[in-house]
PDB file of C-alpha atoms in Angstrom:
ATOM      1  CA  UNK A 568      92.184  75.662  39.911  1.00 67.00           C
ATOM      2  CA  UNK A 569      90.431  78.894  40.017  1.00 69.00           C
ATOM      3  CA  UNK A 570      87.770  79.921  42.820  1.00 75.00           C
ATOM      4  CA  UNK A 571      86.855  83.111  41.865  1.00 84.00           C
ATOM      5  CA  UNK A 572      83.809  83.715  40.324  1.00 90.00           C
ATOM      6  CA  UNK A 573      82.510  82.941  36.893  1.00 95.00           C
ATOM      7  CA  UNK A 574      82.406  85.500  34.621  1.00 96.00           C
ATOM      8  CA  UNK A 575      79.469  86.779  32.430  1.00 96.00           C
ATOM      9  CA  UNK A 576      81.090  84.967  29.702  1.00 97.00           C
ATOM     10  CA  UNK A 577      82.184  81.731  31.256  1.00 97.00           C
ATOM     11  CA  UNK A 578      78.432  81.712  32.446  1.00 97.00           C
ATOM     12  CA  UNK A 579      77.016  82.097  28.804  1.00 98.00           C
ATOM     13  CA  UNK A 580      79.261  79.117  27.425  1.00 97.00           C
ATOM     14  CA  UNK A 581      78.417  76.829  29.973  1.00 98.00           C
ATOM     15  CA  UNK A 582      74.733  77.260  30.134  1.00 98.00           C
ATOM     16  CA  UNK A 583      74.772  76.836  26.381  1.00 98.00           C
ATOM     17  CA  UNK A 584      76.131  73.911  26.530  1.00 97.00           C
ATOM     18  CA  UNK A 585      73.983  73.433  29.091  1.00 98.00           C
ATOM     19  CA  UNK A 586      70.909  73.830  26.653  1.00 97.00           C
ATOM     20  CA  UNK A 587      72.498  71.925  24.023  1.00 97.00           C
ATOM     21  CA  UNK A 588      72.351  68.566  26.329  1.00 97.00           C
ATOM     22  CA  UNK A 589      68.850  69.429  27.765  1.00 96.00           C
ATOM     23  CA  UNK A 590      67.862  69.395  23.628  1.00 94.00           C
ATOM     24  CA  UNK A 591      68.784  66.262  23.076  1.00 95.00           C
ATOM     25  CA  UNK A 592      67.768  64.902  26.283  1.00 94.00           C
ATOM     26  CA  UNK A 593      63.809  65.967  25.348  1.00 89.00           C
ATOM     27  CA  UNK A 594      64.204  64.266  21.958  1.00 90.00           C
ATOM     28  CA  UNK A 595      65.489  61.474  23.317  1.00 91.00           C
ATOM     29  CA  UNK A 596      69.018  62.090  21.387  1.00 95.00           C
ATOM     30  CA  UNK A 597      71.691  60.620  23.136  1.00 96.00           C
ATOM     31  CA  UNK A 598      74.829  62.525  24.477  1.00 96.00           C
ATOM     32  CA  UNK A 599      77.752  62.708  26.727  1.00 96.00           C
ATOM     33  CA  UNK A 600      78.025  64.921  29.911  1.00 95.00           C
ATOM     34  CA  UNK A 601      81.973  63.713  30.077  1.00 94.00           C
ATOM     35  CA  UNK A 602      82.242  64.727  26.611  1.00 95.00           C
ATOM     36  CA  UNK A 603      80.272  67.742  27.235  1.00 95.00           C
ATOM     37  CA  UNK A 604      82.327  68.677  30.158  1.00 93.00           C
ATOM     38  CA  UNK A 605      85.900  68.038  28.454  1.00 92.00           C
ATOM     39  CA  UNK A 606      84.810  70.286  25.713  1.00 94.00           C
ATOM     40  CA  UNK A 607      83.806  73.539  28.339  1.00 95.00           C
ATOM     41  CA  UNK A 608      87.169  73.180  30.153  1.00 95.00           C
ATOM     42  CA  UNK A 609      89.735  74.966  27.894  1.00 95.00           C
ATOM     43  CA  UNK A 610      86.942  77.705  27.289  1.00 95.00           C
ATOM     44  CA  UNK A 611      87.009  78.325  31.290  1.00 95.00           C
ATOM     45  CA  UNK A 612      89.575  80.103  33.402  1.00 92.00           C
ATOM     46  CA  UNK A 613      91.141  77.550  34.797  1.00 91.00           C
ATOM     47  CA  UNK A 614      88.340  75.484  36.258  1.00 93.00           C
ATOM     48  CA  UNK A 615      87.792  72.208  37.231  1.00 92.00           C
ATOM     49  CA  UNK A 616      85.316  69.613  36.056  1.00 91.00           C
ATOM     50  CA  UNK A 617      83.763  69.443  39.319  1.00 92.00           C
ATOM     51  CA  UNK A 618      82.812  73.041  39.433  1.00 93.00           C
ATOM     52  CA  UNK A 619      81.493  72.650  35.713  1.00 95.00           C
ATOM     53  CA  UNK A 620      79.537  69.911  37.213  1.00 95.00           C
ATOM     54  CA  UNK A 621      78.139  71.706  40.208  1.00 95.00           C
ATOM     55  CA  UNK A 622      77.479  74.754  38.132  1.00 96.00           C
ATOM     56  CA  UNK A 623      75.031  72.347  35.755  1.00 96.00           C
ATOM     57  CA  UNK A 624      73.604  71.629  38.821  1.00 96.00           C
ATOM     58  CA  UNK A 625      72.869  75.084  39.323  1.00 96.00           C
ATOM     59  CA  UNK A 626      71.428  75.555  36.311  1.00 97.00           C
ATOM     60  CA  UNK A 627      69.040  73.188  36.766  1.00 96.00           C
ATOM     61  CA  UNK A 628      67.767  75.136  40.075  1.00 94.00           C
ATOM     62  CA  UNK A 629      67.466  78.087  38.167  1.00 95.00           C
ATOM     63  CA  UNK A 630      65.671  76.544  35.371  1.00 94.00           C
ATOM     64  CA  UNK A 631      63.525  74.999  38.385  1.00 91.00           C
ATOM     65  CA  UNK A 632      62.572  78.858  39.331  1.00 90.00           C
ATOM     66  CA  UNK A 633      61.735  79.656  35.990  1.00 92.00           C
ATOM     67  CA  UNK A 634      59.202  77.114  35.410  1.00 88.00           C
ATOM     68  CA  UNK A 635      60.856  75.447  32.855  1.00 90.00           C
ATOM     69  CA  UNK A 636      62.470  71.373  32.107  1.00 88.00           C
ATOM     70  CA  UNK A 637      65.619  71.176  32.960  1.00 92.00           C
ATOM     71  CA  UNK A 638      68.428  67.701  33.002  1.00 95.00           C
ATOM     72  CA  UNK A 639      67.133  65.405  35.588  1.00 91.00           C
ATOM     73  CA  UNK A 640      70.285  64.177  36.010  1.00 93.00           C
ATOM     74  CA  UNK A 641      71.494  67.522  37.322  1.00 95.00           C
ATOM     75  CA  UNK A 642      69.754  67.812  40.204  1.00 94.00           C
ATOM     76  CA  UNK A 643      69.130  71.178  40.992  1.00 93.00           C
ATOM     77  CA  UNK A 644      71.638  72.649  43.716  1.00 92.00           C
ATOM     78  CA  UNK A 645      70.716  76.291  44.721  1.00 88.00           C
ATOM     79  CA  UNK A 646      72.065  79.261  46.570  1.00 85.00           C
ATOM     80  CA  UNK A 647      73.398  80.802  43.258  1.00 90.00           C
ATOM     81  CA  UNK A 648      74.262  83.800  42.024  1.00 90.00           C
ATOM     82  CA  UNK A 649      71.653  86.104  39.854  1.00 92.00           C
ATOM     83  CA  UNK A 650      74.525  86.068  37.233  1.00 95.00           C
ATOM     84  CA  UNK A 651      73.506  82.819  36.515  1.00 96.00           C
ATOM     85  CA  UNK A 652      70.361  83.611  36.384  1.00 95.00           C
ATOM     86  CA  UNK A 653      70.971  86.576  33.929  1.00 95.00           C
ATOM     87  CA  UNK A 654      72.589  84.500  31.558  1.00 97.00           C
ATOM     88  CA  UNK A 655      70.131  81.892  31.613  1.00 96.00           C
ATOM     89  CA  UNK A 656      67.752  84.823  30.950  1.00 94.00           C
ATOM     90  CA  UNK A 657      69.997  85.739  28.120  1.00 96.00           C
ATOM     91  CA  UNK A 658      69.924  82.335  26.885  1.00 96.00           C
ATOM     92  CA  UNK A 659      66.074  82.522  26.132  1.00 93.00           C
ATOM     93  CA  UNK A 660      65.974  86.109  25.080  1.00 92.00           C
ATOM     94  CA  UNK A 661      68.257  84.537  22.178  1.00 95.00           C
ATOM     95  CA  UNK A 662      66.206  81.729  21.517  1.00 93.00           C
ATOM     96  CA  UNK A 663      62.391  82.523  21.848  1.00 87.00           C
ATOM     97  CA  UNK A 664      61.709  79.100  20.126  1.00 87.00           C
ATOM     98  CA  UNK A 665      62.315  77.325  23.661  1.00 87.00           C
ATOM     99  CA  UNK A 666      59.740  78.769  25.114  1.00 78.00           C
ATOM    100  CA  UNK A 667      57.336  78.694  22.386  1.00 70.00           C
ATOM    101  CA  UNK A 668      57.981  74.656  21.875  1.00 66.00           C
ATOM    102  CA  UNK A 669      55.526  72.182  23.953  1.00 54.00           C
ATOM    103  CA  UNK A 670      57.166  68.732  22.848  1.00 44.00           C
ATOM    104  CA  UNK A 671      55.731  65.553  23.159  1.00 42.00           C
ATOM    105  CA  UNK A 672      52.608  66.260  24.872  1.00 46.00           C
ATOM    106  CA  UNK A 673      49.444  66.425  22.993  1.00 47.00           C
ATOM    107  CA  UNK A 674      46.942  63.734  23.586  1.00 46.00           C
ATOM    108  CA  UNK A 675      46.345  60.505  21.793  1.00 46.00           C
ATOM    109  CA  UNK A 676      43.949  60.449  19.013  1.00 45.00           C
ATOM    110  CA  UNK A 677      42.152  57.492  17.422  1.00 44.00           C
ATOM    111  CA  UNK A 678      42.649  54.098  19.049  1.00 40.00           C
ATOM    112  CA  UNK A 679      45.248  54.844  20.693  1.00 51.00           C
ATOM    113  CA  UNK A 680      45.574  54.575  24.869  1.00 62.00           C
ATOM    114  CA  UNK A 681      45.287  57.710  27.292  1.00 70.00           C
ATOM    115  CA  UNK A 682      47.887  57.461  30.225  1.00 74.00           C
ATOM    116  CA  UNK A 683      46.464  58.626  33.025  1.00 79.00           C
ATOM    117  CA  UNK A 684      47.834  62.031  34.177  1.00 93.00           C
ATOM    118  CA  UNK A 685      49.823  61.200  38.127  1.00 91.00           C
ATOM    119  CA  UNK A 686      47.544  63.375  40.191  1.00 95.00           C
ATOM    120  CA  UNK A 687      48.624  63.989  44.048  1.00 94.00           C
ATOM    121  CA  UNK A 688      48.296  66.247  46.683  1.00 92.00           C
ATOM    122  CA  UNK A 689      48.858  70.174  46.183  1.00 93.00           C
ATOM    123  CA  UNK A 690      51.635  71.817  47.615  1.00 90.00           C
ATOM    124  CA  UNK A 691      51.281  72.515  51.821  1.00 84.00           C
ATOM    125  CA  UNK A 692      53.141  74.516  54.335  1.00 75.00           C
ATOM    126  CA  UNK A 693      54.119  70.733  55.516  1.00 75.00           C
ATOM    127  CA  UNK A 694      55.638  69.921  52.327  1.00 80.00           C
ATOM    128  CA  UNK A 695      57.560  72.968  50.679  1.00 83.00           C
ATOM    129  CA  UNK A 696      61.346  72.719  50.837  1.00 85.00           C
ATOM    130  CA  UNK A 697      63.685  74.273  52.740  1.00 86.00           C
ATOM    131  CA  UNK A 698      63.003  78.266  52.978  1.00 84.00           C
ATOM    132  CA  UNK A 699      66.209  79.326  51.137  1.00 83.00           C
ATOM    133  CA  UNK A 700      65.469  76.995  48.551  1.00 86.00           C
ATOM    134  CA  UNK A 701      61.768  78.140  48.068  1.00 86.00           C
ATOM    135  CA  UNK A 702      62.593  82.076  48.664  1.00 87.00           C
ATOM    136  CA  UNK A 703      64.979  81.866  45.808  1.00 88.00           C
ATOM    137  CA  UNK A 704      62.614  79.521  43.937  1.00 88.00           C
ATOM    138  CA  UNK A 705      59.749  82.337  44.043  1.00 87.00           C
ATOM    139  CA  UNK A 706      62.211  85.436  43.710  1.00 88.00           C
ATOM    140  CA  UNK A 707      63.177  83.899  40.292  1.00 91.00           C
ATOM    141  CA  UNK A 708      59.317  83.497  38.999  1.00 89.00           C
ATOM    142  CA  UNK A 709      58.692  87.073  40.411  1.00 88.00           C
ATOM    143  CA  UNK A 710      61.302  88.499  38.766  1.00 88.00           C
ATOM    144  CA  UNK A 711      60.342  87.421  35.350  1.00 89.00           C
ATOM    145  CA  UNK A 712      56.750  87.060  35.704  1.00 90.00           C
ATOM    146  CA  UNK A 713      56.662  83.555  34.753  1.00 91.00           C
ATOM    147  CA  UNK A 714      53.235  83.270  35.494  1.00 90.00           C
ATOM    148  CA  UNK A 715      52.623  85.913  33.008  1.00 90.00           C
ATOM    149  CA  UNK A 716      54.839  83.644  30.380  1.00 88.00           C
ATOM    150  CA  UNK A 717      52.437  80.827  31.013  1.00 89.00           C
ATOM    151  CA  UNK A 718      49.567  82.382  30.624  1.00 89.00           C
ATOM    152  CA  UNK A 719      50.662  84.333  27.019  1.00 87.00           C
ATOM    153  CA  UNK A 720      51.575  80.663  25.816  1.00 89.00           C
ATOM    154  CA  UNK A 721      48.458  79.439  24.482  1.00 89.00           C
ATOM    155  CA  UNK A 722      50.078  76.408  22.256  1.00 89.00           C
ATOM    156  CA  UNK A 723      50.869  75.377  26.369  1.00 92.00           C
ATOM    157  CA  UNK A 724      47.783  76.443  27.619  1.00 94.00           C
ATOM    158  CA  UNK A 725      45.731  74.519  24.784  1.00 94.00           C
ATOM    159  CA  UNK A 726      47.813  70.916  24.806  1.00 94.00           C
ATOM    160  CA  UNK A 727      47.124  71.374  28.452  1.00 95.00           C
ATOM    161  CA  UNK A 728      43.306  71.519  27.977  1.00 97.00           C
ATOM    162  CA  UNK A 729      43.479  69.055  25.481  1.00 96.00           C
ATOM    163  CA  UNK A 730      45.265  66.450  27.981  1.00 96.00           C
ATOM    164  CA  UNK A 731      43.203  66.746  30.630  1.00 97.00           C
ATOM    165  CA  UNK A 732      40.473  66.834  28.200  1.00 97.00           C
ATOM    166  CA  UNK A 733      41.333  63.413  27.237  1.00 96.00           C
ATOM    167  CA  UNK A 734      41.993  62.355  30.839  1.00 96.00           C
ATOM    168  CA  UNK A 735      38.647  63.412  31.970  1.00 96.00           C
ATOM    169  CA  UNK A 736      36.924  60.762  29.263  1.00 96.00           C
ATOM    170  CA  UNK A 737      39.195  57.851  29.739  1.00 95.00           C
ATOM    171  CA  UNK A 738      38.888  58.467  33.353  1.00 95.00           C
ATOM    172  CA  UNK A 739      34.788  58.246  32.951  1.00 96.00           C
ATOM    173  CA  UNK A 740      35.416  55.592  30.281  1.00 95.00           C
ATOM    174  CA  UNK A 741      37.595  53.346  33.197  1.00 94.00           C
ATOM    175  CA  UNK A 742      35.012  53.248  35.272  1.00 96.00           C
ATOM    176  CA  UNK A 743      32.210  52.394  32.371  1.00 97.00           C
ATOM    177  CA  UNK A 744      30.454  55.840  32.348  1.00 97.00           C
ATOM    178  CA  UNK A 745      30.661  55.866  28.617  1.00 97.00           C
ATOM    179  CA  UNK A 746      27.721  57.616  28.926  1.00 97.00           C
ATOM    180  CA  UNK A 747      29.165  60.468  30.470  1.00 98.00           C
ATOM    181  CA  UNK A 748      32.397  60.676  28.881  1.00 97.00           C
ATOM    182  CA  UNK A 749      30.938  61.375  25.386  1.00 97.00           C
ATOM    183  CA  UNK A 750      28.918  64.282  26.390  1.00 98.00           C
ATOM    184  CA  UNK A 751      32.507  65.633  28.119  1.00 98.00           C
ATOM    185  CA  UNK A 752      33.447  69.228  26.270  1.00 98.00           C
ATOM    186  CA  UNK A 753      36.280  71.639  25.382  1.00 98.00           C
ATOM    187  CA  UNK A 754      34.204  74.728  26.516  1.00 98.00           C
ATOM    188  CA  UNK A 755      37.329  77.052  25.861  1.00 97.00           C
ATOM    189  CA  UNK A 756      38.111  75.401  22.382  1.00 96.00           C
ATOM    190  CA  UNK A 757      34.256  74.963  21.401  1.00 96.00           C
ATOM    191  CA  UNK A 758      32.535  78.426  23.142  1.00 95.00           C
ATOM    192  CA  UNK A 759      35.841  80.211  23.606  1.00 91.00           C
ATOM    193  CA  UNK A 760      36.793  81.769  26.596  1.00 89.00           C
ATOM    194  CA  UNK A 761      34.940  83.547  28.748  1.00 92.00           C
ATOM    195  CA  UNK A 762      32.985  80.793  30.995  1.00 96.00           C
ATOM    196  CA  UNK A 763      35.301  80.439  33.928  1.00 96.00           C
ATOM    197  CA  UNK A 764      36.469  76.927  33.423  1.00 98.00           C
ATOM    198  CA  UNK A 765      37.730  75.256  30.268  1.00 98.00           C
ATOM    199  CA  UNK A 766      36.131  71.843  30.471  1.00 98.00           C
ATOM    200  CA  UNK A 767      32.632  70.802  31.377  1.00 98.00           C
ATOM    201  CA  UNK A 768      33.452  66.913  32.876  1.00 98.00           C
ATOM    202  CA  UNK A 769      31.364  64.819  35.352  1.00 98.00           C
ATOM    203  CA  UNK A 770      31.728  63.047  38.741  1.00 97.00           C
ATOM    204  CA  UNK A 771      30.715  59.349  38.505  1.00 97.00           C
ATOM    205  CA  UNK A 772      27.599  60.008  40.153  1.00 97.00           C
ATOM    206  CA  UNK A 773      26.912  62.126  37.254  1.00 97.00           C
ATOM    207  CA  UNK A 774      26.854  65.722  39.076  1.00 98.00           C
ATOM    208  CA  UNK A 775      28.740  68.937  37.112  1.00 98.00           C
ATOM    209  CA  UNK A 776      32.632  68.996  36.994  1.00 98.00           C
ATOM    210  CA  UNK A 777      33.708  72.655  35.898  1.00 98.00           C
ATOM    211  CA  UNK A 778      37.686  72.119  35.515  1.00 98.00           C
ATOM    212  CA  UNK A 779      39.913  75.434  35.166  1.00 98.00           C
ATOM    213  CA  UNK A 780      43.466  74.004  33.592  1.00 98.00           C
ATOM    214  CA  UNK A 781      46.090  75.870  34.273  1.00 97.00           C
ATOM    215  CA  UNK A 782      49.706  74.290  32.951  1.00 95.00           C
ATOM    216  CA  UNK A 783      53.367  74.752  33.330  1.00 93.00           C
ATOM    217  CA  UNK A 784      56.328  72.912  32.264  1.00 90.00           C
ATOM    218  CA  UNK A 785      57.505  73.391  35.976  1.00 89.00           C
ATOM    219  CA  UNK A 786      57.520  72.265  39.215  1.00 91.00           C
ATOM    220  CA  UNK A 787      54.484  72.084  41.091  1.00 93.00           C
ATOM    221  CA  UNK A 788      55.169  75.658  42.928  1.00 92.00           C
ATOM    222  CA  UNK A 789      55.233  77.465  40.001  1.00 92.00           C
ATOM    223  CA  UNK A 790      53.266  80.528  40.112  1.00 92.00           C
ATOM    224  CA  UNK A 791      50.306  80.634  37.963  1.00 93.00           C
ATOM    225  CA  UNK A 792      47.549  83.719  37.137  1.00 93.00           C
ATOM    226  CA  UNK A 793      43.815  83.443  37.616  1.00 94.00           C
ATOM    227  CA  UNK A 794      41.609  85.923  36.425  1.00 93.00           C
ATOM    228  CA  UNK A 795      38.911  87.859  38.259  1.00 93.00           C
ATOM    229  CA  UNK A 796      35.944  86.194  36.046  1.00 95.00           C
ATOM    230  CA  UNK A 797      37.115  82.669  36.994  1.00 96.00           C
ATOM    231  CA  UNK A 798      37.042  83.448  40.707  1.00 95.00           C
ATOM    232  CA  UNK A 799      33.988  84.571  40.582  1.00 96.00           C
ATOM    233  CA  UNK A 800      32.768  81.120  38.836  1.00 97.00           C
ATOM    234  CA  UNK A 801      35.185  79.313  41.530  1.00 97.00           C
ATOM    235  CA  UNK A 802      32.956  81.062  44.344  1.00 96.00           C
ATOM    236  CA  UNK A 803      29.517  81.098  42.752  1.00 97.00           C
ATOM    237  CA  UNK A 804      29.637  77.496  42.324  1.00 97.00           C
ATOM    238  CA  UNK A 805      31.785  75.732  44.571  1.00 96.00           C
ATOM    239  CA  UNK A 806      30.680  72.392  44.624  1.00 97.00           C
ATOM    240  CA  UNK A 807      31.468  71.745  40.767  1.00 98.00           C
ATOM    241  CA  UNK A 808      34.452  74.089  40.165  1.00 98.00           C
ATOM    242  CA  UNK A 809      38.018  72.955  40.591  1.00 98.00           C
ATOM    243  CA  UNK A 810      41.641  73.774  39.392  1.00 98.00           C
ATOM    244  CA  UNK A 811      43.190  71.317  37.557  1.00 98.00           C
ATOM    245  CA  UNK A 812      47.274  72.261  38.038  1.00 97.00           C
ATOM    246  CA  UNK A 813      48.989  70.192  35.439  1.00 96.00           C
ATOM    247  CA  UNK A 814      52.630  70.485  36.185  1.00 95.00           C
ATOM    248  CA  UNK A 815      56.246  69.309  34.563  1.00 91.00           C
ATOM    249  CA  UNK A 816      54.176  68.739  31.122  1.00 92.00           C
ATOM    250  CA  UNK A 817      56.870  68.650  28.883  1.00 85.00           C
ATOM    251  CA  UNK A 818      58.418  65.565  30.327  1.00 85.00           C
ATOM    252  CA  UNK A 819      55.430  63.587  32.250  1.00 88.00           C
ATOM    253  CA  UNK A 820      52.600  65.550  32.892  1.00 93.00           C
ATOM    254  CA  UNK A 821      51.541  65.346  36.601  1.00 95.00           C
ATOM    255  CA  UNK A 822      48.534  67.467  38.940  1.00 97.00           C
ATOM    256  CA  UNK A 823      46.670  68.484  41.481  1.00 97.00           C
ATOM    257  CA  UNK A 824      43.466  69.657  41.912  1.00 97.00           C
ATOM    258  CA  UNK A 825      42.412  73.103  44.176  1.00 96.00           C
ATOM    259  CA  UNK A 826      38.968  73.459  44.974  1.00 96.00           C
ATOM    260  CA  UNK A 827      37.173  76.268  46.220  1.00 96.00           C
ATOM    261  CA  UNK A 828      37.352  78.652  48.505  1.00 93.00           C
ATOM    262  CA  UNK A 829      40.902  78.997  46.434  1.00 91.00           C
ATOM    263  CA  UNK A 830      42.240  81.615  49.185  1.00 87.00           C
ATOM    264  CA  UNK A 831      42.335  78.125  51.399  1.00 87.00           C
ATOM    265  CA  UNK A 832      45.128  77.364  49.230  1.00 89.00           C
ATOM    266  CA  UNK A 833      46.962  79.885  47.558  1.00 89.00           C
ATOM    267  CA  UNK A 834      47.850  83.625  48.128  1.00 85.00           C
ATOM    268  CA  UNK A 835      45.769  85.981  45.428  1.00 86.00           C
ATOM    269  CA  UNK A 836      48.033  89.117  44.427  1.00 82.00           C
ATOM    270  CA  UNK A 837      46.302  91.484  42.414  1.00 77.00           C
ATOM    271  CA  UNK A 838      48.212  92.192  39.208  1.00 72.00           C
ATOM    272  CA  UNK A 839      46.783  94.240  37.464  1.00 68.00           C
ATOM    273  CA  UNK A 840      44.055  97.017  37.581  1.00 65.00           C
ATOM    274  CA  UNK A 841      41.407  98.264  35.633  1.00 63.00           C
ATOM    275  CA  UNK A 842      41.299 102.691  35.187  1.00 68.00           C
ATOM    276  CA  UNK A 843      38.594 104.911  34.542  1.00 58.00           C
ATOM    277  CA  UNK A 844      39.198 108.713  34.135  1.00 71.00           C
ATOM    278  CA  UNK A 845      37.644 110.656  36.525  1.00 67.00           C
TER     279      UNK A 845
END
């Protein structure tokens, strides 16, 4: 069996077969890795179905880096080679539709029940993963700006709104603030953008909840942009602001919430600046 490494285009079949499985494992279709597998092997030179398997695997890590779903049944494996990533770069370049999709994820209308979004703790220093594994995690997102890609999707950005939107009433709703909940709004969706926080919420007690969404289909370190106009809200009024990180949203959304000073958590880059002609 061959060691060597993979070429450019044993790396493009097998991460679109890759992408095939991950398809049907959003919808729900069901498929077969063997099958899947058996089918890759006379296309490769000479490989064995363990390396197929391990290269899923790291697939999966590099889908991890770019903030996007990948097979949770190929757990990501890293320390790969940026060939891989290329291709899966290639991938996506081919099929802009990936990235455009957000499936399964708007909120319940009607009668129907809200589940509540899994909120947790935000990411520490005490519980990153190993620094290899979060280096090459972060060197992925830099490279290709998925922050950036985030923020440009506004059918993601909007079904993220509109979740937590619905969370933040059936949350109030729970705990029989009725009240409350019906005077909850979509400040982005009604006013449009421009106040420094998309939803206007409440705390039990009744005080001001100004909630900034920002969403990714990702993991929970995925990079994300803020712009200067909501840190300035985030600062001017501290006690009601707060970030409301929805995370791996295409499969289960889960969050955490950052409140201010937001430099306490996260490290600001600037990304951009603004020029004036002398």
């Amino acid at each position: 069996m061959s060691n060597g490494a993979w070429t450019d285009q044993e790396n493009d079949l097998i991460v679109a077969d890759y992408f095939a499985m991950l398809a049907d494992d959003v919808s729900g279709r069901p498929y077969n890795k063997a099958e899947h597998r058996r089918g890759l092997l006379p296309l490769l030179n000479d490989r064995s179905e363990g390396s197929v398997e391990f290269k899923h695997q790291n697939i999966s890590a590099v889908l991890k880096g770019l903030g996007e779903d990948w097979i949770p049944g190929y757990k990501p494996a890293f320390n790969f080679q940026m060939t891989l990533v290329d291709a899966v770069a290639r991938w996506l370049a081919l099929n802009p539709a990936w990235l455009g999709r957000h499936s399964g994820t708007r909120a319940p209308t009607g009668l129907a029940e809200v589940r509540p979004i899994w909120i947790g703790p935000p990411p520490t220093l005490s519980n990153q993963p190993p620094p290899q594994e979060l280096e090459q995690m972060l060197h992925i997102a830099r490279k290709f700006d998925v922050a950036a890609r985030d923020e440009r999707n506004r059918a993601l950005g909007r079904a993220g709104e509109e979740r937590v939107l619905a969370h933040e009433r059936a949350t109030l709703k729970s705990a029989g603030r009725d009240d409350l909940a019906r005077n909850v709004r979509w400040v982005s969706e009604e006013d449009g953008d421009g106040a420094g926080y998309d939803i206007a919420s409440f705390a039990l007690d009744g005080s001001p909840r100004l909630i900034e969404v920002k969403t990714t289909n990702g993991w929970e370190r995925t990079p994300f942009h803020i712009s200067r106009n909501e840190l300035a809200v985030a600062e001017a009024r501290r006690s009601e602001w707060s970030l409301f990180r929805l995370w791996n949203f295409a499969r289960e959304p889960k969050a955490f919430e950052l409140h201010p000073p937001l430099g306490a958590h996260v490290s600001l880059t600037a990304t951009t600046f603004q020029a004036s002609l002398h």
